[in-house]
XYZ file of C-alpha atoms in Angstrom:
730
model
C 96.174 165.961 60.546
C 99.407 166.320 59.481
C 99.974 167.278 55.653
C 101.535 163.730 54.244
C 102.779 162.571 51.172
C 100.168 159.927 50.777
C 101.458 157.752 47.815
C 104.927 156.955 47.533
C 107.490 153.784 45.217
C 105.096 152.078 42.907
C 101.920 153.637 43.958
C 103.032 156.749 43.283
C 103.056 155.792 39.522
C 99.466 155.543 39.617
C 98.461 159.723 40.111
C 99.251 160.119 36.300
C 95.541 159.673 34.134
C 98.359 158.765 31.494
C 99.078 155.682 33.274
C 96.333 154.746 34.243
C 94.913 154.438 30.604
C 98.038 153.443 28.816
C 97.726 149.866 29.851
C 100.007 149.388 31.845
C 98.180 150.558 35.407
C 97.913 147.005 36.583
C 101.948 146.223 38.152
C 103.943 143.426 36.339
C 102.736 142.383 32.516
C 101.197 138.934 32.520
C 99.595 137.287 29.512
C 96.794 138.347 27.282
C 95.120 135.046 26.648
C 91.830 134.928 28.829
C 92.505 130.798 29.308
C 94.885 132.238 32.176
C 91.655 133.924 34.236
C 91.241 132.381 37.002
C 87.783 129.709 37.025
C 85.213 132.073 38.260
C 83.162 129.436 40.265
C 79.335 127.526 38.802
C 76.619 127.604 40.705
C 74.398 124.122 41.152
C 71.343 124.815 39.728
C 68.150 123.336 41.879
C 64.859 124.571 39.586
C 62.104 125.579 42.229
C 58.748 126.115 40.590
C 56.173 128.817 41.525
C 53.438 129.118 40.234
C 51.450 132.731 40.976
C 47.952 134.061 40.008
C 48.273 131.943 36.814
C 52.045 132.118 36.375
C 54.894 130.597 36.368
C 58.643 131.074 37.059
C 61.196 128.793 37.816
C 64.265 130.044 39.559
C 67.647 127.379 39.993
C 69.274 129.600 42.788
C 66.419 130.076 44.604
C 68.565 127.955 47.475
C 70.752 130.856 48.265
C 67.355 132.477 50.095
C 68.731 130.668 54.037
C 65.716 129.774 55.990
C 67.295 131.179 59.055
C 68.028 134.605 57.255
C 66.331 136.419 60.016
C 68.883 134.957 62.364
C 71.420 135.332 60.630
C 71.450 138.127 59.810
C 71.670 138.535 63.354
C 74.506 136.091 63.660
C 75.627 135.612 60.437
C 77.175 132.219 61.504
C 73.913 130.926 61.468
C 73.885 130.246 57.191
C 74.098 127.325 56.027
C 76.909 125.662 54.747
C 76.264 125.731 51.251
C 75.755 129.720 50.661
C 78.231 129.892 52.849
C 81.287 128.310 50.277
C 80.046 129.521 47.564
C 80.265 133.362 48.587
C 83.460 132.978 49.835
C 84.511 131.108 46.400
C 83.124 134.181 44.497
C 84.843 136.807 46.361
C 87.987 134.018 46.360
C 87.606 134.741 42.458
C 86.628 138.612 43.066
C 89.849 139.162 44.654
C 91.949 137.280 42.201
C 90.471 138.965 39.553
C 90.495 142.813 40.360
C 94.553 141.834 41.905
C 96.497 143.646 39.718
C 94.709 146.313 41.143
C 95.204 146.175 44.272
C 97.494 148.945 44.062
C 95.587 150.896 42.382
C 92.275 150.852 44.835
C 95.655 151.308 48.197
C 96.531 154.413 45.998
C 93.186 156.050 45.583
C 92.784 154.783 49.231
C 95.232 157.179 50.680
C 93.837 159.569 48.523
C 90.430 159.583 50.156
C 91.823 159.234 53.399
C 94.157 162.093 53.009
C 90.802 164.507 52.199
C 89.425 164.021 55.622
C 90.574 165.872 58.299
C 91.190 162.970 60.798
C 91.053 165.087 64.510
C 87.320 166.815 62.550
C 84.795 167.826 65.149
C 81.619 168.810 64.593
C 80.157 172.883 64.831
C 79.002 172.405 67.791
C 75.302 172.958 69.100
C 74.033 174.975 72.142
C 71.091 173.956 73.619
C 71.054 175.730 77.129
C 74.489 175.951 79.454
C 75.958 173.272 77.495
C 77.863 172.770 73.073
C 77.235 169.374 71.426
C 79.263 167.960 68.686
C 80.798 165.064 68.274
C 84.974 164.864 67.113
C 87.287 162.732 66.123
C 90.867 161.482 67.488
C 93.561 161.304 64.669
C 93.283 157.933 62.977
C 90.112 156.913 65.023
C 87.763 155.007 63.251
C 84.919 156.278 64.883
C 83.398 159.468 65.876
C 84.244 160.995 70.724
C 80.094 162.245 72.272
C 81.493 165.824 74.094
C 79.939 168.684 75.612
C 81.354 171.684 76.865
C 79.699 174.118 79.416
C 78.622 177.117 76.817
C 80.368 180.175 79.933
C 83.632 177.601 79.598
C 85.168 174.792 81.456
C 86.342 171.590 80.229
C 85.137 169.032 77.898
C 83.128 165.796 78.476
C 83.287 162.766 76.720
C 79.776 161.689 76.982
C 80.149 158.404 74.445
C 82.999 157.531 73.170
C 83.075 155.081 70.570
C 85.887 154.617 69.047
C 86.653 153.631 72.452
C 83.546 150.897 72.089
C 83.742 149.858 69.106
C 87.100 147.732 70.420
C 87.705 144.393 69.104
C 84.156 144.442 67.175
C 84.474 144.026 63.656
C 81.126 146.310 63.051
C 79.798 149.267 65.127
C 77.925 152.022 64.593
C 75.229 154.064 66.641
C 72.211 155.089 64.642
C 70.710 157.687 67.130
C 72.296 160.101 70.813
C 70.977 162.416 72.287
C 70.835 164.074 75.622
C 68.032 164.025 77.885
C 65.745 167.057 78.236
C 67.513 168.505 81.943
C 71.390 166.851 80.364
C 71.919 164.890 83.116
C 71.351 161.475 81.005
C 72.375 160.198 77.280
C 70.863 157.714 75.374
C 71.875 156.040 72.447
C 71.214 153.312 69.360
C 73.462 150.649 68.663
C 74.323 148.492 65.644
C 76.618 146.099 65.980
C 75.776 143.631 63.039
C 74.790 145.899 60.831
C 71.904 143.794 60.043
C 70.319 146.858 61.918
C 68.448 145.823 64.858
C 69.539 148.069 67.651
C 69.877 148.487 71.160
C 69.404 151.690 72.839
C 71.246 152.104 76.438
C 70.677 155.352 78.198
C 74.194 155.980 80.580
C 73.422 158.323 84.100
C 76.419 161.472 83.014
C 76.812 161.618 86.514
C 78.719 158.136 87.214
C 78.659 156.557 83.927
C 77.093 153.716 84.602
C 74.290 152.862 81.829
C 70.645 152.517 83.446
C 68.658 150.099 83.428
C 68.516 147.148 81.444
C 69.461 147.958 77.771
C 66.212 148.354 74.799
C 66.606 144.869 72.279
C 65.442 144.589 69.473
C 64.538 148.426 67.986
C 64.733 150.125 64.863
C 67.313 152.463 66.627
C 64.619 155.248 67.195
C 63.295 156.204 69.846
C 62.997 159.891 72.065
C 62.751 160.816 75.014
C 59.817 162.972 76.976
C 60.499 166.318 77.222
C 60.634 166.192 81.234
C 62.940 163.633 80.775
C 61.243 160.919 83.158
C 60.432 158.318 79.862
C 61.952 156.962 76.719
C 59.567 155.981 74.004
C 61.510 153.497 71.311
C 60.099 151.989 67.961
C 59.697 147.867 68.480
C 61.590 146.057 65.308
C 59.006 142.827 64.211
C 60.571 139.499 63.393
C 60.344 140.768 60.108
C 62.473 143.835 60.317
C 60.095 146.270 59.758
C 59.112 148.916 62.614
C 55.255 147.911 64.546
C 55.059 148.370 67.841
C 55.972 151.398 69.790
C 57.250 151.277 73.706
C 57.197 154.338 76.738
C 60.028 153.172 79.591
C 60.741 154.623 82.791
C 63.837 156.337 82.219
C 65.337 153.585 84.999
C 63.742 151.249 83.805
C 64.431 148.178 82.796
C 61.763 144.915 80.284
C 59.565 144.608 82.905
C 58.519 148.322 83.061
C 57.900 148.364 78.898
C 54.323 149.798 78.085
C 52.576 149.012 74.346
C 51.741 152.291 73.495
C 50.928 151.955 69.950
C 50.666 148.962 67.104
C 50.478 149.576 64.252
C 48.129 146.799 62.108
C 49.061 147.598 58.878
C 52.034 146.346 58.110
C 52.705 148.228 55.061
C 53.273 151.543 57.396
C 56.136 152.426 58.980
C 56.364 153.604 61.775
C 58.397 156.413 64.197
C 57.925 158.911 66.954
C 59.780 161.908 68.323
C 58.805 165.497 69.730
C 57.692 168.087 68.096
C 59.787 171.163 68.416
C 58.195 173.279 70.204
C 58.212 170.901 73.147
C 54.924 170.407 74.231
C 54.126 167.257 72.292
C 55.071 163.344 71.589
C 53.929 162.316 68.152
C 54.155 158.620 66.841
C 54.274 159.382 62.522
C 52.853 156.314 60.559
C 52.280 155.931 57.200
C 53.632 154.506 53.235
C 54.553 156.118 50.504
C 50.890 157.164 49.319
C 49.068 157.946 52.886
C 50.270 158.815 56.362
C 48.794 159.585 60.420
C 49.824 161.057 63.027
C 49.007 160.652 66.865
C 50.346 162.626 69.724
C 51.067 162.955 73.504
C 51.015 165.568 74.957
C 54.155 166.386 77.067
C 52.486 167.574 80.119
C 50.975 163.808 80.572
C 53.454 161.291 78.526
C 51.623 158.217 80.355
C 48.173 159.692 78.656
C 47.009 157.283 75.235
C 47.441 159.053 71.598
C 45.147 161.175 69.775
C 44.991 160.486 66.512
C 45.608 163.839 64.594
C 43.761 163.379 61.843
C 42.412 159.698 61.322
C 44.064 157.889 57.652
C 43.514 158.705 54.383
C 44.080 156.665 51.175
C 46.075 158.583 49.667
C 46.507 161.405 51.713
C 49.745 162.558 52.979
C 50.376 165.065 55.640
C 53.655 166.410 58.487
C 52.768 167.627 61.748
C 54.637 170.508 62.852
C 53.783 172.929 66.349
C 54.312 176.118 66.331
C 53.343 178.134 69.182
C 50.026 178.359 69.746
C 48.585 175.755 66.272
C 49.484 173.463 63.876
C 51.853 173.679 60.938
C 51.179 170.773 57.893
C 52.740 169.568 54.878
C 50.352 167.865 53.820
C 49.516 167.036 50.199
C 45.596 167.976 50.417
C 43.295 168.264 47.633
C 46.002 167.731 44.756
C 49.060 169.766 46.289
C 50.812 166.758 44.076
C 54.170 169.160 45.801
C 53.302 169.371 48.584
C 51.580 172.717 50.713
C 51.618 174.007 54.118
C 48.047 174.152 55.812
C 47.449 175.438 59.701
C 45.192 173.830 62.100
C 44.287 175.218 65.730
C 46.189 173.095 68.468
C 42.215 171.693 69.738
C 41.170 170.904 66.350
C 43.262 169.742 64.514
C 40.856 167.409 61.808
C 40.949 168.723 57.825
C 37.770 170.246 58.714
C 39.907 173.039 60.259
C 43.120 172.960 57.584
C 43.737 176.416 56.561
C 45.934 177.264 53.232
C 48.774 178.713 54.490
C 51.687 178.479 51.592
C 49.485 177.490 48.800
C 50.658 174.814 45.828
C 53.184 175.744 43.252
C 53.452 172.935 40.697
C 57.339 172.059 40.438
C 58.334 174.200 43.858
C 58.301 170.850 46.120
C 57.630 171.929 49.238
C 60.272 169.080 51.128
C 61.101 170.111 55.200
C 60.005 172.547 57.874
C 60.971 173.370 60.212
C 60.033 175.908 63.923
C 61.595 177.730 66.063
C 58.983 180.129 68.360
C 59.364 183.583 66.148
C 60.548 182.052 62.772
C 59.181 178.993 60.403
C 61.179 177.978 58.596
C 60.811 175.675 54.691
C 63.087 173.923 52.309
C 62.105 174.126 49.102
C 62.605 171.776 45.077
C 62.457 173.859 41.942
C 63.901 172.864 38.926
C 66.674 170.320 41.129
C 68.104 173.380 43.034
C 67.096 173.454 46.658
C 67.136 176.826 48.369
C 66.147 178.427 52.308
C 62.772 180.247 52.990
C 61.872 182.682 56.632
C 58.626 182.840 57.309
C 58.182 185.003 59.670
C 55.554 185.518 63.230
C 53.787 188.327 61.130
C 53.774 186.455 57.941
C 56.919 188.884 56.545
C 59.157 186.069 54.364
C 62.519 185.914 52.389
C 64.482 183.093 51.010
C 68.261 182.789 51.007
C 69.916 183.252 48.121
C 72.992 181.390 46.343
C 74.771 182.478 43.299
C 76.459 179.007 42.445
C 74.555 177.428 38.986
C 74.242 174.299 40.463
C 74.959 173.454 44.595
C 72.954 171.340 47.030
C 71.714 172.447 49.963
C 70.549 171.353 53.572
C 68.811 172.318 56.392
C 70.589 171.524 59.915
C 68.684 170.515 63.215
C 69.733 171.931 66.168
C 68.034 171.977 70.402
C 67.005 175.164 70.858
C 63.069 176.388 70.489
C 63.714 179.821 71.032
C 66.234 181.370 68.704
C 66.875 183.340 65.888
C 69.564 181.040 64.383
C 69.537 178.587 62.003
C 71.778 176.552 60.982
C 72.674 175.811 57.090
C 74.783 173.621 54.510
C 75.778 174.503 51.447
C 77.990 172.791 48.909
C 78.446 172.349 45.399
C 80.966 169.412 43.175
C 84.513 172.096 43.547
C 83.177 173.393 47.163
C 83.539 171.534 50.220
C 81.069 171.861 52.521
C 80.395 175.176 54.127
C 78.264 175.870 57.849
C 76.378 178.450 58.313
C 74.365 179.662 61.014
C 71.752 182.652 59.768
C 70.289 185.061 61.673
C 67.120 185.123 60.738
C 66.635 188.553 61.834
C 69.007 190.862 60.603
C 69.717 188.430 57.735
C 73.285 187.452 58.325
C 74.882 184.393 57.809
C 77.892 184.196 59.920
C 80.666 181.000 58.681
C 81.128 178.322 61.513
C 82.825 176.347 59.307
C 84.777 175.195 56.182
C 85.180 171.147 55.293
C 89.762 171.574 55.191
C 91.121 168.744 52.685
C 94.526 168.236 54.479
C 95.480 166.740 50.960
C 94.112 170.455 49.319
C 92.346 170.956 46.706
C 91.572 174.353 45.083
C 88.299 174.543 43.456
C 89.363 176.682 40.322
C 90.902 173.093 38.664
C 87.217 172.010 38.330
C 83.756 172.648 36.963
C 80.907 172.101 37.110
C 77.976 172.043 34.494
C 73.911 171.653 34.682
C 72.912 169.380 31.585
C 69.698 168.213 30.580
C 69.218 165.362 28.612
C 65.962 164.860 25.886
C 64.082 161.954 27.420
C 61.717 160.097 24.604
C 58.515 161.601 25.894
C 60.574 165.129 25.283
C 60.817 164.909 28.733
C 64.225 167.154 30.373
C 66.497 165.195 32.851
C 68.889 166.736 34.359
C 72.370 165.770 34.973
C 75.538 167.463 37.220
C 78.807 166.780 36.085
C 81.535 167.613 37.571
C 85.277 167.543 35.132
C 88.789 169.122 35.259
C 89.110 172.293 33.723
C 90.505 171.996 30.154
C 89.127 168.818 29.785
C 88.513 167.684 25.838
C 84.636 166.118 25.308
C 85.221 164.698 22.336
C 84.875 161.225 23.554
C 88.318 160.100 24.650
C 87.583 160.599 28.838
C 86.085 158.113 30.333
C 83.136 158.922 32.073
C 81.124 157.296 35.308
C 77.275 158.168 35.874
C 75.759 157.377 38.409
C 72.140 156.967 39.306
C 69.496 155.669 41.740
C 66.126 157.403 40.946
C 63.248 155.941 43.760
C 61.265 156.739 46.227
C 61.854 160.296 45.307
C 65.224 160.666 47.563
C 66.513 163.544 45.015
C 70.884 163.295 43.799
C 72.221 166.592 45.173
C 75.098 168.529 42.839
C 77.683 167.823 46.082
C 80.836 167.369 46.869
C 82.642 164.121 48.080
C 85.814 163.417 48.137
C 85.485 160.230 47.152
C 85.351 161.510 43.152
C 88.233 163.765 42.546
C 89.831 160.406 42.869
C 88.966 159.688 39.414
C 87.956 163.599 38.609
C 91.877 163.794 38.974
C 93.267 160.935 36.715
C 91.225 162.670 34.114
C 87.657 161.184 34.511
C 84.164 163.162 33.715
C 82.192 162.412 36.150
C 77.769 163.147 36.183
C 75.251 162.121 37.525
C 72.313 161.761 36.364
C 68.612 162.694 37.991
C 65.840 159.451 36.343
C 62.147 160.004 37.234
C 62.002 158.591 40.547
C 63.838 160.992 42.527
C 62.346 163.964 42.921
C 64.782 166.652 41.557
C 61.939 168.809 39.610
C 58.701 167.771 42.196
C 57.653 164.861 43.307
C 55.617 165.331 39.641
C 58.986 163.804 38.895
C 58.784 160.663 41.873
C 54.992 159.150 40.262
C 56.304 159.335 37.115
C 58.583 157.076 37.687
C 56.955 154.852 40.367
C 54.855 151.385 39.710
C 53.539 151.085 36.582
C 55.773 154.315 35.026
C 59.223 152.284 36.568
C 60.423 151.681 32.898
C 61.283 155.915 33.240
C 63.777 156.139 35.123
C 65.642 152.626 33.055
C 65.228 155.285 29.902
C 66.519 158.494 31.542
C 69.676 156.691 32.723
C 69.555 155.641 28.645
C 68.729 159.064 27.341
C 71.170 161.240 30.008
C 73.967 157.809 29.146
C 73.119 158.574 24.990
C 73.468 162.554 25.119
C 76.631 163.320 27.533
C 78.218 160.513 24.880
C 77.024 162.733 21.556
C 78.242 166.017 23.615
C 81.570 163.877 23.868
C 81.613 163.398 27.367
C 83.278 159.857 27.268
C 81.666 157.087 24.235
C 80.916 154.031 25.265
C 83.555 151.420 25.230
C 85.260 153.565 28.227
C 81.622 154.227 30.403
C 81.163 152.420 33.510
C 77.254 152.496 35.262
C 77.195 153.004 38.554
C 74.196 152.512 41.159
C 73.180 150.644 44.811
C 70.463 149.592 45.957
C 67.618 150.616 43.840
C 69.814 152.681 42.193
C 71.326 149.091 41.634
C 67.963 148.240 40.151
C 68.465 150.955 37.751
C 72.311 148.637 37.070
C 70.551 145.773 36.331
C 68.078 147.298 34.267
C 69.689 149.182 32.484
C 72.531 145.779 32.035
C 69.548 144.262 30.444
C 68.317 146.915 27.729
C 71.026 148.747 26.279
C 74.912 146.530 27.842
C 76.059 148.307 24.227
C 75.983 151.800 25.679
C 78.733 150.941 28.420
C 81.997 148.830 29.580
C 81.728 148.304 32.169
C 78.367 148.341 35.784
C 78.784 148.412 39.002
C 75.761 147.241 40.959
C 76.521 148.498 45.564
C 73.211 146.365 47.629
C 71.566 146.155 43.599
C 68.034 145.278 44.006
C 67.769 143.433 40.706
C 65.554 140.085 41.911
C 62.362 141.776 42.512
C 58.830 139.786 41.125
C 60.864 137.010 43.881
C 61.108 140.204 46.770
C 57.891 142.009 46.231
C 56.127 138.981 46.775
C 57.209 137.223 49.400
C 55.879 139.341 52.697
C 58.119 138.183 54.342
C 61.186 140.395 53.819
C 61.154 143.660 56.213
C 60.323 146.207 52.944
C 58.137 144.492 50.970
C 54.792 145.117 52.047
C 56.194 148.328 52.918
C 56.688 149.553 49.553
C 53.967 147.245 47.237
C 52.756 151.056 47.136
C 56.167 152.370 44.258
C 56.683 148.740 43.062
C 53.223 147.489 43.317
C 51.860 144.493 44.365
C 52.220 141.054 42.511
C 50.716 139.366 45.232
C 47.259 140.121 44.093
C 47.676 142.289 41.080
C 48.474 141.100 38.204
C 49.573 144.102 36.241
C 51.469 144.050 38.935
C 53.080 140.737 38.772
C 53.443 141.480 34.320
C 54.884 144.724 33.729
C 57.420 144.290 37.577
C 58.141 140.914 35.422
C 58.381 142.812 31.854
C 61.532 145.600 33.706
C 63.046 142.749 36.840
C 66.785 142.970 36.185
C 67.234 138.359 36.943
C 64.271 137.799 35.274
C 64.821 139.651 32.033
C 68.748 138.372 31.764
C 68.998 136.336 28.315
C 71.940 135.980 26.070
C 73.815 139.299 25.125
C 76.720 141.096 25.418
C 77.182 142.401 28.170
C 79.655 144.636 29.994
C 81.383 143.864 33.266
C 80.206 143.826 36.326
C 80.825 144.303 39.495
C 77.667 143.635 42.271
C 78.010 143.795 46.316
C 76.698 142.823 48.924
C 76.273 142.580 53.075
C 75.970 139.920 54.438
C 73.728 141.352 57.386
C 71.987 143.394 54.850
C 68.119 143.675 55.968
C 67.343 145.649 52.494
C 68.953 144.094 50.156
C 69.326 140.754 50.745
C 72.486 139.421 50.018
C 71.159 136.667 47.692
C 69.750 138.769 44.949
C 73.015 139.667 43.937
C 74.289 136.116 44.943
C 71.705 134.267 42.423
C 71.677 137.842 40.070
C 75.744 137.018 39.209
C 75.606 133.032 39.494
C 72.590 133.593 36.636
C 74.147 136.549 34.708
C 76.904 135.114 34.201
C 77.292 132.326 31.376
C 74.386 133.861 29.688
C 77.376 136.823 28.610
C 78.358 136.789 25.639
C 80.553 138.752 25.173
C 83.340 136.756 27.191
C 83.522 139.801 29.867
C 83.911 138.742 33.702
C 80.863 138.694 35.467
C 81.924 139.563 39.980
C 80.487 139.393 42.934
C 82.186 140.615 46.410
C 79.508 140.324 50.182
C 81.079 142.162 52.944
C 80.481 138.619 54.924
C 81.349 140.749 58.714
C 78.760 144.042 57.692
C 75.844 145.058 55.881
C 73.327 147.049 54.040
C 75.988 150.236 53.823
C 78.768 148.255 53.983
C 81.936 149.016 56.773
C 81.221 150.689 59.466
C 84.652 152.819 60.156
C 84.785 155.657 58.203
C 88.339 154.836 56.484
C 87.062 151.390 56.410
C 84.151 152.213 53.953
C 86.378 154.523 52.178
C 87.862 150.849 51.133
C 85.028 149.748 49.380
C 84.370 152.112 47.223
C 88.495 152.483 46.211
C 87.665 148.643 45.042
C 84.218 150.143 42.753
C 86.159 152.515 41.409
C 89.575 151.247 40.333
C 87.125 147.829 39.167
C 86.066 151.424 36.731
C 89.444 152.174 35.649
C 90.099 147.941 35.206
C 86.798 147.860 32.759
C 87.782 150.745 30.744
C 91.106 149.122 30.750
C 90.106 145.447 30.136
C 92.413 144.678 33.116
C 91.349 140.826 32.734
C 93.695 141.312 29.722
C 96.820 142.396 30.352
C 98.821 143.052 34.052
């Protein structure tokens, strides 16, 4: 992309922190009289009484859930009229309230866009005679999938997403890959944001799509190693992965063969191929129990064989390595996982032998197998490291210097290679792609993330802090700020958090966050229990009947930061999405005094109702995480004690922005809609409560790489607006 000035005219005036924090950043003057504010929508109340396990609750806004929501996910035009009318009014109110920030939103969007290399390309991944990669044309929202011969030659376009997306409000490719013989290209497409994918297989010689598209899938699929069959995961009417099918490459729906039907509605399933390409592997499981089934590549139509029968509480993942299996498992109390081996022909647990022993606090989070090497990714005290093991058992770790960094492995296609690729970055350092020679131990830098508008890491600093929770637990916090930022409480603070499902927050480089940091903000990422930053025990201490630890840990982080001069309640905005939106809802009820603004993106806030609704995609699979309020009185009472929607009271709430997507199957649109409807009349502070629902997208928001940034820019502009109390001034 050509370097260019990102802001001109009035927008340029918004770049200085003094302007944005002086109360004059929002355009022409307006009266400070709150009576001049737009009037918020008032949601009708239709009380619905629900009796469950001897407990009774009344839900005034249950009507917001469309009874035909599954059909609405696939076709939003079917949504019932009163729900659509209310959502339209809410969107209009939010637009009117945030109108004074539109110049700021535009400026931030252009800044974020300016940090993206418009004609960017991935590092090519070699597979036999070709190198495969994706790239963007200038201005394109979606990538081109392409390849070139290793020996040299012209590029061949495999899939042009930008072309295919024309005229569509939403277009997202969930997975794409070539067949083992390089003659076909398969890809899964979602054109609604509902995560209902169709899979198409393209003949690369003719450009024609073979057979019929595979409908109603999760987007998960693989070719058989002989390239003659397609395996995929079927998505049922409740949005769950329920079955695995097989189809001949040139076949149609009439040729589909059901090869696995998951009996437990609480299990997720998927299908893939072992790195050795000797087996098709079906993986099944929830957060507590797992099971794998095998299909020999030499006989792809064979009946799947169980690797080891599921046992409640036993989790395992399998990888075939040469003539045996390597299993990552929590067996025998290995909370942070260990690696065991088993003979290729005797896979049952009785044959498992310890290989890499369990070590408390060292989370073995992932593995990769190569013909002569085995690689594992470990996390210790919130930081990752890569460990390489040779066939003879000798191992070494790849070392890094920064105190806080993010590290990930990037999968390739080839099994017989000495090269593994990893990606390194930190909150100040853009991403770097390295090819690491496991034999010579030399690393080759293949690409550095380019920031066209410029980035000087020396102008920023990142810190690793620890907040002490009430029970003494040390909660990690990663901080990014401009060098020289005064730690006297004057700099505004954005505190981000998630804390669920064992997902770790990493100190990643983000092209987005600098639009706040460059304006004098401090960005802090909290790592409360519920994630796995400090091992799997960190997750276990923040789930089910210990879920409140997630909320109190986040509160402890806010208090610690304030005490150390990183912001103060009057200029602190909390930010989280999905299960992180649950976190936002909970801390808003528990400690509204600690924050001046809350951004809750696709927030999971209606926990009792959602976890009692077995038709929703994630409800049965997530009972191990939250508890089952349909059958367990203790679970019901505990969930009800923190569920944000059920604990709203007359309190001085901060300003709130809740966002969602009409086609979202994970956190359905009515959760933020109901939360806002109940929260707005309850707040005693006079602070606004806003709702923005994307009527053309799902859980992840807009699909284009630039359009998505507009949504982030709105979030960040709201944060500035909340600190500035933008609703009382222009």
